[in-house]
Short mmCIF file of N, CA and C in Angstrom, two decimals:
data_model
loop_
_atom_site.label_atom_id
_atom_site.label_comp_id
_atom_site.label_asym_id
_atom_site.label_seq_id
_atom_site.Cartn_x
_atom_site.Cartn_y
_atom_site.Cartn_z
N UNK A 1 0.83 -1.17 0.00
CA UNK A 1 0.00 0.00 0.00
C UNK A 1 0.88 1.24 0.00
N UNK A 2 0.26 2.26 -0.78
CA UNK A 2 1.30 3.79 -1.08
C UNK A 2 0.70 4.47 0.23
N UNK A 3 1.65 4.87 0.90
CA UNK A 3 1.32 5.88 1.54
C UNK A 3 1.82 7.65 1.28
N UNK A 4 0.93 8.28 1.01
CA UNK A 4 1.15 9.51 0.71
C UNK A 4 0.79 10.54 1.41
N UNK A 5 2.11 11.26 2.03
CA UNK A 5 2.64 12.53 2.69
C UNK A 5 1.48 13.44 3.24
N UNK A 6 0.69 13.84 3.63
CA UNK A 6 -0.62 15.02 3.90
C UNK A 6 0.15 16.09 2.95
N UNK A 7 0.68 16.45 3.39
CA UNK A 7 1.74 17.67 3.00
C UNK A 7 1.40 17.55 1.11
N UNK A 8 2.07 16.61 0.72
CA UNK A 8 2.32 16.76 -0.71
C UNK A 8 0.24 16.31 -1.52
N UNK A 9 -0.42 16.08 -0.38
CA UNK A 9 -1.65 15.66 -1.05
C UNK A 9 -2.22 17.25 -0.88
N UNK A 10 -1.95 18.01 0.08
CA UNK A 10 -2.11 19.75 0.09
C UNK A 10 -1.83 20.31 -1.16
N UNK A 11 -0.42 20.11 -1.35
CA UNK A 11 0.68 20.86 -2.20
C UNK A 11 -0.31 20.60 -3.45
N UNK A 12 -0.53 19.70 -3.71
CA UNK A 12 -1.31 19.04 -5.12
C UNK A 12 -2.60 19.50 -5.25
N UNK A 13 -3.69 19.84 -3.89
CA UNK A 13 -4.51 20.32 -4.09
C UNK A 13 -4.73 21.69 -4.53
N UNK A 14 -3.99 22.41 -3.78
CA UNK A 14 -3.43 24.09 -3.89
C UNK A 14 -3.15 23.96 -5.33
N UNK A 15 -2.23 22.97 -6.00
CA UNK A 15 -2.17 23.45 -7.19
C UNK A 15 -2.56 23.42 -8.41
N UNK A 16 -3.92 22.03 -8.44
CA UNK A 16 -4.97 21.85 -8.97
C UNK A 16 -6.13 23.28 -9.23
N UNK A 17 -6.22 23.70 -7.56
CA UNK A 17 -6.88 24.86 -7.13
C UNK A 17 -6.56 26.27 -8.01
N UNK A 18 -5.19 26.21 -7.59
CA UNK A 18 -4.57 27.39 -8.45
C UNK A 18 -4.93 27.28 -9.97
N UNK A 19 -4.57 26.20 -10.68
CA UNK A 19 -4.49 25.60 -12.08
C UNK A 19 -5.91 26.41 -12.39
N UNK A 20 -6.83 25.81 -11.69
CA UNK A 20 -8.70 25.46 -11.97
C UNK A 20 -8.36 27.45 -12.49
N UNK A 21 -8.06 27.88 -11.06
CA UNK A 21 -8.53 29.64 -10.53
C UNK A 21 -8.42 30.50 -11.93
N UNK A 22 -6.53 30.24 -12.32
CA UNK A 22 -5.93 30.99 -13.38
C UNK A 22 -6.92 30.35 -14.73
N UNK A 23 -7.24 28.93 -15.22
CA UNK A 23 -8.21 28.86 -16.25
C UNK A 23 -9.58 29.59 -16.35
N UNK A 24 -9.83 29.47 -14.81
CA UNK A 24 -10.88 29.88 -15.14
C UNK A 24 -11.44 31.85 -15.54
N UNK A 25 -10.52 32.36 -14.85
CA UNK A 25 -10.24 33.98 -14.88
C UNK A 25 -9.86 34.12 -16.78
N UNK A 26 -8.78 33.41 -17.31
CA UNK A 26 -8.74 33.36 -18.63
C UNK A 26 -9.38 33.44 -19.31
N UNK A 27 -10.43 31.98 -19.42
CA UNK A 27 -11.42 31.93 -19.69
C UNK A 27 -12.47 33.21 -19.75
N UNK A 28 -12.85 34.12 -18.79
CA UNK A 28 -13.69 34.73 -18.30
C UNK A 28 -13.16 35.81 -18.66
N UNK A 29 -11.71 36.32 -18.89
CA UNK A 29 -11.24 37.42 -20.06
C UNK A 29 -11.60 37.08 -21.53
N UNK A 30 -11.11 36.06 -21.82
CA UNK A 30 -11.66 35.82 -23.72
C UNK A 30 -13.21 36.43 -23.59
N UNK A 31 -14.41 35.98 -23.00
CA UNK A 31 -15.32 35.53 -22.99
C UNK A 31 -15.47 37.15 -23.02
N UNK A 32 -15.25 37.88 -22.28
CA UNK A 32 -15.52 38.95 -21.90
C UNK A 32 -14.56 40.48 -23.36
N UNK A 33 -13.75 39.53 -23.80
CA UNK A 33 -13.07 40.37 -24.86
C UNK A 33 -14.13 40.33 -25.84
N UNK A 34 -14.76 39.19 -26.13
CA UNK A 34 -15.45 38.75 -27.85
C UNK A 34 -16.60 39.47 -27.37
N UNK A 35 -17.26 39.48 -26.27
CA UNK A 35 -18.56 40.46 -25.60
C UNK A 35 -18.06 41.80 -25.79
N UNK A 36 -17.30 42.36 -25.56
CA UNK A 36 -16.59 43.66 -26.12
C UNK A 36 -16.82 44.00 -27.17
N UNK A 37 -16.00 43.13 -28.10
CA UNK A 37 -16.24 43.26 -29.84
C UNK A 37 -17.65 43.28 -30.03
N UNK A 38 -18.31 42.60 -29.40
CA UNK A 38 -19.53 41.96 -30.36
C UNK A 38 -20.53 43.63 -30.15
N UNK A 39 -20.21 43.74 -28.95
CA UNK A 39 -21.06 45.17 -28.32
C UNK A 39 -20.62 46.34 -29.32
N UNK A 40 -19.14 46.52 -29.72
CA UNK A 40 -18.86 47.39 -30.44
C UNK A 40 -19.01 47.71 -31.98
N UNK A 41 -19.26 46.73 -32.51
CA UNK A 41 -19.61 46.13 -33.80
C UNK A 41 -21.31 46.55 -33.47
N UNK A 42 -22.26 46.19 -32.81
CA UNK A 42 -23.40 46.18 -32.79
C UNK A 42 -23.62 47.70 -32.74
N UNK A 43 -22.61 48.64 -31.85
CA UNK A 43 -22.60 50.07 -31.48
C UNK A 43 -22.49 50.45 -33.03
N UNK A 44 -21.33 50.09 -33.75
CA UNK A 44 -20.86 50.74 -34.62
C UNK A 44 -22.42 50.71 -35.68
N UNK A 45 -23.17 49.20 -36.08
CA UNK A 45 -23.79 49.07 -36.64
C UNK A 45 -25.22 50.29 -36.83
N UNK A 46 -25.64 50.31 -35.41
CA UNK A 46 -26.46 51.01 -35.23
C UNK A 46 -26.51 52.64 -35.72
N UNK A 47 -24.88 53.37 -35.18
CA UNK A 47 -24.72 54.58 -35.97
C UNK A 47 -24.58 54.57 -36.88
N UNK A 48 -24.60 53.44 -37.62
CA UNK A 48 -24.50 53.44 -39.26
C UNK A 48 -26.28 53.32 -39.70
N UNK A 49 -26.80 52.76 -39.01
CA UNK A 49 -28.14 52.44 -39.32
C UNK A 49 -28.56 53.31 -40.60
N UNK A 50 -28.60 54.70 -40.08
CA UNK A 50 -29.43 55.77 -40.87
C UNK A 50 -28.18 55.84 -41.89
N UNK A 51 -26.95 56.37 -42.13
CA UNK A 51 -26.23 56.80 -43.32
C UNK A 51 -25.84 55.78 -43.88
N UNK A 52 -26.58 54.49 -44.14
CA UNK A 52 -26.21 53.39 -44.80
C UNK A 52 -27.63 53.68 -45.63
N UNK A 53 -28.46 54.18 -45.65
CA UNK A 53 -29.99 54.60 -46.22
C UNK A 53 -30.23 55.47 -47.14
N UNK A 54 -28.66 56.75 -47.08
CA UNK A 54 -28.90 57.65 -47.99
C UNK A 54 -27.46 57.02 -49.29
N UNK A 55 -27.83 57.62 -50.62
CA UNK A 55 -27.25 58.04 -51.52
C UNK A 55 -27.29 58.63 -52.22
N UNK A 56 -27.01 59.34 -53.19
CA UNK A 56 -26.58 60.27 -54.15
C UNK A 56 -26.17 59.92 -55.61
N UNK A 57 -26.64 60.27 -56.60
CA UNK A 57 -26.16 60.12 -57.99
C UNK A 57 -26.40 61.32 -59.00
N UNK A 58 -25.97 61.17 -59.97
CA UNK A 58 -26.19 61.59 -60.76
C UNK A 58 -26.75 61.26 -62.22
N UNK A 59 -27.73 62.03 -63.10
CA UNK A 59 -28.79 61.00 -63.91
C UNK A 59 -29.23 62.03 -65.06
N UNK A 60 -29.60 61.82 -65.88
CA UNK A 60 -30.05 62.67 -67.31
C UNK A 60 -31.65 62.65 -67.13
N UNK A 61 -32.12 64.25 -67.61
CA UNK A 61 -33.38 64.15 -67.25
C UNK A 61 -33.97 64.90 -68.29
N UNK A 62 -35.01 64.85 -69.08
CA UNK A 62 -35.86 65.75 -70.08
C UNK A 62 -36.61 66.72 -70.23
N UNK A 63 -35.95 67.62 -70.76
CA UNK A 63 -36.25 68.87 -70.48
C UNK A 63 -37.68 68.85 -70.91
N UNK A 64 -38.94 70.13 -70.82
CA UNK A 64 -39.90 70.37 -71.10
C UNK A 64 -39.89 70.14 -72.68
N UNK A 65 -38.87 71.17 -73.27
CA UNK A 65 -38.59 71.43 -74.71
C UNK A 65 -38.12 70.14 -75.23
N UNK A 66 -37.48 68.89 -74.72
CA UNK A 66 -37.18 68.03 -75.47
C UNK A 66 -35.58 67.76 -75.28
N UNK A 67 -34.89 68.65 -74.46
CA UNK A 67 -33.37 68.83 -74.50
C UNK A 67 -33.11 67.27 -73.15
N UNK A 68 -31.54 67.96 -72.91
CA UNK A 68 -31.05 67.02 -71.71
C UNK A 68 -30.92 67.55 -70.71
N UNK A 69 -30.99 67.42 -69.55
CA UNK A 69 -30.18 68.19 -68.64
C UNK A 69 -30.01 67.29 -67.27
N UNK A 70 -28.77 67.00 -66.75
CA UNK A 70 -28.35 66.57 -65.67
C UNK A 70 -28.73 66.92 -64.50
N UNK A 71 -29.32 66.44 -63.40
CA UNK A 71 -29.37 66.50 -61.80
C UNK A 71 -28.91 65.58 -61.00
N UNK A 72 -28.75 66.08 -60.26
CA UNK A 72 -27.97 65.48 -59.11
C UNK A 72 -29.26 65.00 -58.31
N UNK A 73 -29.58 63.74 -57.68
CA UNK A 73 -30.66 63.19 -57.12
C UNK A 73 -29.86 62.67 -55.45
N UNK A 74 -30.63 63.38 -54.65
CA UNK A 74 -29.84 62.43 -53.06
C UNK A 74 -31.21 61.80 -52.74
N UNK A 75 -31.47 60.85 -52.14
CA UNK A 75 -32.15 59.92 -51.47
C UNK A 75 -32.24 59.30 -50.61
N UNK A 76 -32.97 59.52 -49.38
CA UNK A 76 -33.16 59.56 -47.81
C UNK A 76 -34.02 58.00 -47.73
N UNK A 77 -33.36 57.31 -47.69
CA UNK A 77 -34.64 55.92 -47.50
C UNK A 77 -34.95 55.83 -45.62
N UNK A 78 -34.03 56.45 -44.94
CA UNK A 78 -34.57 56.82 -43.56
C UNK A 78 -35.71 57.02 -43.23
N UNK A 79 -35.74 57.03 -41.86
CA UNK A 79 -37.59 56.94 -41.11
C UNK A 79 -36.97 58.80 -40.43
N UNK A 80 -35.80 58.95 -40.40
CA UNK A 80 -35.47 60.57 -40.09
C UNK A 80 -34.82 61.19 -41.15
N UNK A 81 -34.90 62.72 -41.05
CA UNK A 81 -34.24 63.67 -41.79
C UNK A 81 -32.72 63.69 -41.92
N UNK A 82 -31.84 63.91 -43.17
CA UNK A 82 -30.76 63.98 -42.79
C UNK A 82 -30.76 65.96 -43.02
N UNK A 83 -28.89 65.89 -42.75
CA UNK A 83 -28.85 67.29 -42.22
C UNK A 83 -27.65 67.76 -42.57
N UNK A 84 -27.66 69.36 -43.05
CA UNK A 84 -26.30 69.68 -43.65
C UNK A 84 -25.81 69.13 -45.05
N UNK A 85 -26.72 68.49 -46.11
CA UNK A 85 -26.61 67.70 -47.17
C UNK A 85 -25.48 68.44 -48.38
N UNK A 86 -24.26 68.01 -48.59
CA UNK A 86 -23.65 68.87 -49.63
C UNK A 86 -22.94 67.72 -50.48
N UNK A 87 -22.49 68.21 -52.06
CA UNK A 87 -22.00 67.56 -52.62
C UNK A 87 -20.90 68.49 -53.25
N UNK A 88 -19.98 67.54 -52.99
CA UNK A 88 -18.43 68.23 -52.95
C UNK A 88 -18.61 68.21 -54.91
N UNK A 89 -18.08 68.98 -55.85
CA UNK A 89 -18.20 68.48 -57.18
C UNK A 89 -16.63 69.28 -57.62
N UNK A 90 -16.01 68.29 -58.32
CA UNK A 90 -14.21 68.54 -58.69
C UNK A 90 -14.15 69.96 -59.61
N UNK A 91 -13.72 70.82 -59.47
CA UNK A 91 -13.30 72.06 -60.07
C UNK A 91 -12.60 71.75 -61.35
N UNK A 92 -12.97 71.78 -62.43
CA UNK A 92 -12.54 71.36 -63.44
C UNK A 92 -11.21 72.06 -63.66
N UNK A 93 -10.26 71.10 -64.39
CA UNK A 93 -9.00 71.53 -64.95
C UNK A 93 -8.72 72.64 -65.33
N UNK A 94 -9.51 73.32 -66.32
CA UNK A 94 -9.21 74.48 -67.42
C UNK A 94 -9.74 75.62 -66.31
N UNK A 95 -10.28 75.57 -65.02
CA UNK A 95 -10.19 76.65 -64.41
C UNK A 95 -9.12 77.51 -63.68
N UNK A 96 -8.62 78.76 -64.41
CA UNK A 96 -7.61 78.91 -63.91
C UNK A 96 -7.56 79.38 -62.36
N UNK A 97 -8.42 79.99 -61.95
CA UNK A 97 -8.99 80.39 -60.25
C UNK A 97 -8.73 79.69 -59.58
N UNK A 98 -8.93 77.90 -60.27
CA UNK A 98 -8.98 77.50 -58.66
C UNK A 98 -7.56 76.79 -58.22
N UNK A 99 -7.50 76.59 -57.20
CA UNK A 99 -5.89 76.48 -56.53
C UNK A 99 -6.37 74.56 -56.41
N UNK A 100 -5.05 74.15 -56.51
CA UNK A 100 -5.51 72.49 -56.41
C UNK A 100 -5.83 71.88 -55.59
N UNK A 101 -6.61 70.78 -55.51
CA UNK A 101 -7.65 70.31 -54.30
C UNK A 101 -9.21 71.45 -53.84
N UNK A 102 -9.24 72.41 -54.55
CA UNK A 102 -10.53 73.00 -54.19
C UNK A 102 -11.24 72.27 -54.67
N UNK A 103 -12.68 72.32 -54.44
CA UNK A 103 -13.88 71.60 -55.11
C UNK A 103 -14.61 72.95 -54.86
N UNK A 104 -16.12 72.79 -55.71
CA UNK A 104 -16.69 73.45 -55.60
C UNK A 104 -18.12 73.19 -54.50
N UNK A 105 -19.33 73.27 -53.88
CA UNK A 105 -19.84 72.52 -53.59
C UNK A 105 -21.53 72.99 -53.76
N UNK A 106 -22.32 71.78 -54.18
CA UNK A 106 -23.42 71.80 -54.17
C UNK A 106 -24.22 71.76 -52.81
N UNK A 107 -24.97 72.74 -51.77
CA UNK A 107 -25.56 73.01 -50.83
C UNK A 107 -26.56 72.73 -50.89
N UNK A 108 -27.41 71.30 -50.31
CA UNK A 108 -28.72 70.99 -50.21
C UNK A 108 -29.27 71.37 -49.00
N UNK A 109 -28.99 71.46 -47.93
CA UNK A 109 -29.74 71.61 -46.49
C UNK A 109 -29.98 70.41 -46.25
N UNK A 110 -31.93 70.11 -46.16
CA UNK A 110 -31.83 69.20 -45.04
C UNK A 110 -32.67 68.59 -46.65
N UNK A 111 -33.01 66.80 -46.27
CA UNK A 111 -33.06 65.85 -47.01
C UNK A 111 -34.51 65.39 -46.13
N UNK A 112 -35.66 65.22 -46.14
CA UNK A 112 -36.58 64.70 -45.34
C UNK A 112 -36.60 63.14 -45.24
N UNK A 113 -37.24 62.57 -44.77
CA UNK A 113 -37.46 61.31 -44.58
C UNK A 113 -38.00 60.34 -45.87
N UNK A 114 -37.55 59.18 -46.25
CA UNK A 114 -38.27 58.93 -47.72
C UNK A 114 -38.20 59.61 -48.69
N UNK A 115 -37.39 60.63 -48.76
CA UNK A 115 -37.45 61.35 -50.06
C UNK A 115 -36.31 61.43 -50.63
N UNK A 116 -36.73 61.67 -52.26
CA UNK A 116 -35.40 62.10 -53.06
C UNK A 116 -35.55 63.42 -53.53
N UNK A 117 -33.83 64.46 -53.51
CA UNK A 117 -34.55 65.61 -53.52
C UNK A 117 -33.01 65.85 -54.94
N UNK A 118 -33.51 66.47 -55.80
CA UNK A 118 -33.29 66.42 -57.24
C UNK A 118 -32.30 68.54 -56.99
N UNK A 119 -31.16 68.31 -57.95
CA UNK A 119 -30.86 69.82 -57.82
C UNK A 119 -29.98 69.49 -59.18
N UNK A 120 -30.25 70.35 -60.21
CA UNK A 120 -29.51 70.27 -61.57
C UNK A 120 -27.64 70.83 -61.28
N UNK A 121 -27.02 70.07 -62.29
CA UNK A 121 -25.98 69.58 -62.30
C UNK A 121 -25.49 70.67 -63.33
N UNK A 122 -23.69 70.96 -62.84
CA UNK A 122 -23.83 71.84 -64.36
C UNK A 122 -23.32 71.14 -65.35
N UNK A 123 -23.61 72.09 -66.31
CA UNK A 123 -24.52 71.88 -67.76
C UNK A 123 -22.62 71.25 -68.53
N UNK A 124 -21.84 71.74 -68.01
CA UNK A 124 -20.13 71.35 -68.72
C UNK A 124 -20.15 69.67 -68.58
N UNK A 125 -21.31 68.95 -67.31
CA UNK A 125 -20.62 67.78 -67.03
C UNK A 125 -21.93 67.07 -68.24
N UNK A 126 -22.64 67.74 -69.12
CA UNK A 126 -23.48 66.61 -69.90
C UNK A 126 -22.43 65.81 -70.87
N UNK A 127 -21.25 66.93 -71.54
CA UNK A 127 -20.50 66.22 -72.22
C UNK A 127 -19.93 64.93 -71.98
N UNK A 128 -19.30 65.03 -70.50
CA UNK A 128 -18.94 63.72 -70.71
C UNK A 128 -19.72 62.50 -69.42
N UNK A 129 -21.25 62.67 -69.40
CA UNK A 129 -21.70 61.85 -69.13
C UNK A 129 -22.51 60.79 -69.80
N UNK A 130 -22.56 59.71 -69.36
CA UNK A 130 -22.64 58.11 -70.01
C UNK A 130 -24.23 57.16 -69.64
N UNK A 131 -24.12 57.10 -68.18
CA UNK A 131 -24.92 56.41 -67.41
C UNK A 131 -24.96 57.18 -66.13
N UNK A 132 -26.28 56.56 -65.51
CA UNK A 132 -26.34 57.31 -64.05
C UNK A 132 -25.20 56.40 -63.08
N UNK A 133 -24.73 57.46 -62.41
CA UNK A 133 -23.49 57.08 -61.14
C UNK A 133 -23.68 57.67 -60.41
N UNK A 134 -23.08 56.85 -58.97
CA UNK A 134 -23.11 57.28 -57.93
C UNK A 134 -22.39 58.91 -57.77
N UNK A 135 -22.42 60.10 -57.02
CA UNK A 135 -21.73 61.08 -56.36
C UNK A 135 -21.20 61.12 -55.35
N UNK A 136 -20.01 62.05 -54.59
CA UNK A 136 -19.54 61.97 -53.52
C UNK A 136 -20.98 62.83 -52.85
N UNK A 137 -20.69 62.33 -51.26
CA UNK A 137 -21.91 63.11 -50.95
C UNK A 137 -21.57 63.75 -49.16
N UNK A 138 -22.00 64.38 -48.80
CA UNK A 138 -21.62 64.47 -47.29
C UNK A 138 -22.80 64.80 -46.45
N UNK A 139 -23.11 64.52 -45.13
CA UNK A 139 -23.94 64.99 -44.45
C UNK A 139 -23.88 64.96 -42.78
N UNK A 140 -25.13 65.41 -42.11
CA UNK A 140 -25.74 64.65 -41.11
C UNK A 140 -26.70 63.87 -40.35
N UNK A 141 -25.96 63.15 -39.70
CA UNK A 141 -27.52 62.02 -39.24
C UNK A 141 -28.28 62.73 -38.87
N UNK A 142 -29.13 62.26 -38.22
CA UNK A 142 -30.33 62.39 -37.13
C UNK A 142 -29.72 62.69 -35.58
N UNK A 143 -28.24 61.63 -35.44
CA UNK A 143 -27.65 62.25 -33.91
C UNK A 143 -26.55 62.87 -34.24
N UNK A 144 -26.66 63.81 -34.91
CA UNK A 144 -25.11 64.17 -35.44
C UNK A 144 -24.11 63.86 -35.66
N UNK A 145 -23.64 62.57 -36.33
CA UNK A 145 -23.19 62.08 -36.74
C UNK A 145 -22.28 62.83 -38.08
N UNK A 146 -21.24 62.92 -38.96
CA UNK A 146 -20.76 63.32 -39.89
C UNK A 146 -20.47 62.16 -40.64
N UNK A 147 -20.82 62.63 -41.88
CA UNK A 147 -20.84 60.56 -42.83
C UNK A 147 -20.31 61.69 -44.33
N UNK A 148 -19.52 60.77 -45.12
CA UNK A 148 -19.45 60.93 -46.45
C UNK A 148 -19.68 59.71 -47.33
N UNK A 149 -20.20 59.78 -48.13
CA UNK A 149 -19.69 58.40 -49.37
C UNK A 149 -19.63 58.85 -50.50
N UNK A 150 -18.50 58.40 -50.65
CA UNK A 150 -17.67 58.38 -52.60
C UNK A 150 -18.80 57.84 -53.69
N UNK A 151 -17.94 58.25 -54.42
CA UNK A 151 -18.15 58.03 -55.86
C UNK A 151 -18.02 56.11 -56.16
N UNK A 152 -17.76 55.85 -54.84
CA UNK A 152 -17.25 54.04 -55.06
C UNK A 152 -18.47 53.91 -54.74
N UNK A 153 -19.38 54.58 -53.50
CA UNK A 153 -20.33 54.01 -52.62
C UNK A 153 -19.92 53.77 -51.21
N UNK A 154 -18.38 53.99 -51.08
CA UNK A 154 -18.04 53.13 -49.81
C UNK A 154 -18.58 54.67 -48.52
N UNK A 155 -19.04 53.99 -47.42
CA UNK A 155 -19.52 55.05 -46.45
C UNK A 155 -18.65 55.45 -45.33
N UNK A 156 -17.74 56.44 -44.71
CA UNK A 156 -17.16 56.79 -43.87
C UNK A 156 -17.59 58.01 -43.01
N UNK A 157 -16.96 57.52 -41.59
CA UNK A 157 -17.19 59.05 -41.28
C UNK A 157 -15.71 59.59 -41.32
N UNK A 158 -15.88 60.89 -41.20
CA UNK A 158 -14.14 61.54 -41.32
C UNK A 158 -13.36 61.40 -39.96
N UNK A 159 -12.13 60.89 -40.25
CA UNK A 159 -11.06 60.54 -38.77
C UNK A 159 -11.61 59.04 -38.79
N UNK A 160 -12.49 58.83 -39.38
CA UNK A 160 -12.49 56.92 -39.07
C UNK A 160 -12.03 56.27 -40.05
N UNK A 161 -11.80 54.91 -40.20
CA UNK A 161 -11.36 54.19 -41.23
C UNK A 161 -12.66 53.80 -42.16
N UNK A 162 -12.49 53.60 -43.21
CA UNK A 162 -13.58 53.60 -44.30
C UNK A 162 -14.62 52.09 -43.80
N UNK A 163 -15.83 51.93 -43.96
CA UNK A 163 -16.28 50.88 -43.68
C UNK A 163 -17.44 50.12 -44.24
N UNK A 164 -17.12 50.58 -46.01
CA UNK A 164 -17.39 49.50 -46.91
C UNK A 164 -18.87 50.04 -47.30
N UNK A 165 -19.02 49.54 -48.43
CA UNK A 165 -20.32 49.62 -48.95
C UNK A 165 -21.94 49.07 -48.24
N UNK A 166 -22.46 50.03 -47.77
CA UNK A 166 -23.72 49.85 -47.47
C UNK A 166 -24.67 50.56 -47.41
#
C-alpha cells in the first residue's frame, strides 16, 4: 500500500486549485473580450443604421422642350431627416482660379425622410456623361453624426477608417 505525505496531497490540491482559478479567470477574459467586440460592432452598426440609407447620384433628365439636362438626385430611404446635405463636385482643370484640391460645392440643407430631392448639375458635365453614377456626398444624421460616401459608394465618417459599402 502507497502511503502519501498530507503535506504533498495539500501541495497538489493548492495546485490543482490554483491551475482550476488561473483557467478559469482566462477563460472569463476571452469571454468577456469577444462580448466587447460583439457590443462594439453592434454600437458601430447602429450609428450606421441611418447613413447606410442615404445616396446620391447623378442622372439625365428631359427637359420640357425636349433637351437634356443633368441633376444630381440624393435619397433619404430613412424613417429621419438627414442634415447639412452637400456635394463636394471637382473644379474642373481648365479653371484657372482654382488652386488644387478645391472643389466646388453643391448646398442641399436638409433631405426629409423617404425622399429624393433632385438639384440640376452643371450643364459642362453633360458632355462627358454616359450612365447614371453614384456622387460623392456628405452629411448629417439624425444624432449628429458626420458621414461621407464616394463616388465608389463606400460610407465613412471623417477621422475613421472607411467601412465598406452599405
Amino acid at each position: 500500500m502507497i502511503h502519501l505525505d498530507p503535506n504533498w496531497v495539500d501541495a497538489a490540491a493548492n495546485v490543482f486549485s490554483a491551475v482550476g482559478t488561473v483557467g478559469a479567470f482566462a477563460t472569463g477574459m476571452v469571454l468577456l473580450s469577444r462580448e466587447h467586440r460583439r457590443e462594439a460592432v453592434r454600437a458601430e452598426e447602429e450609428r450606421r443604421s441611418q447613413a447606410v440609407k442615404v445616396s446620391a447620384w447623378i442622372e439625365v433628365a428631359r427637359t420640357p422642350q425636349g433637351g437634356r439636362e443633368l441633376h444630381f438626385h440624393v435619397h433619404n430611404a430613412s424613417e429621419m431627416p438627414i442634415f447639412e446635405v452637400s456635394l463636394p463636385m471637382p473644379v474642373p482643370d481648365d479653371d484657372a482660379d482654382a488652386e488644387d484640391g478645391d472643389d466646388e460645392v453643391e448646398f442641399i440643407g436638409l433631405v426629409p425622410p423617404g425622399q429624393t430631392i433632385q438639384r440640376p448639375a452643371p450643364r459642362e458635365w453633360l458632355k462627358t456623361y454616359f450612365s447614371p453614377e453614384p456622387v460623392q456626398i456628405e452629411f448629417l444624421d439624425s444624432s449628429g453624426h458626420h458621414w461621407t460616401r464616394d463616388e465608389q459608394g463606400l460610407l465613412a465618417r471623417p477621422g475613421a477608417e472607411r467601412m465598406g459599402r452599405g
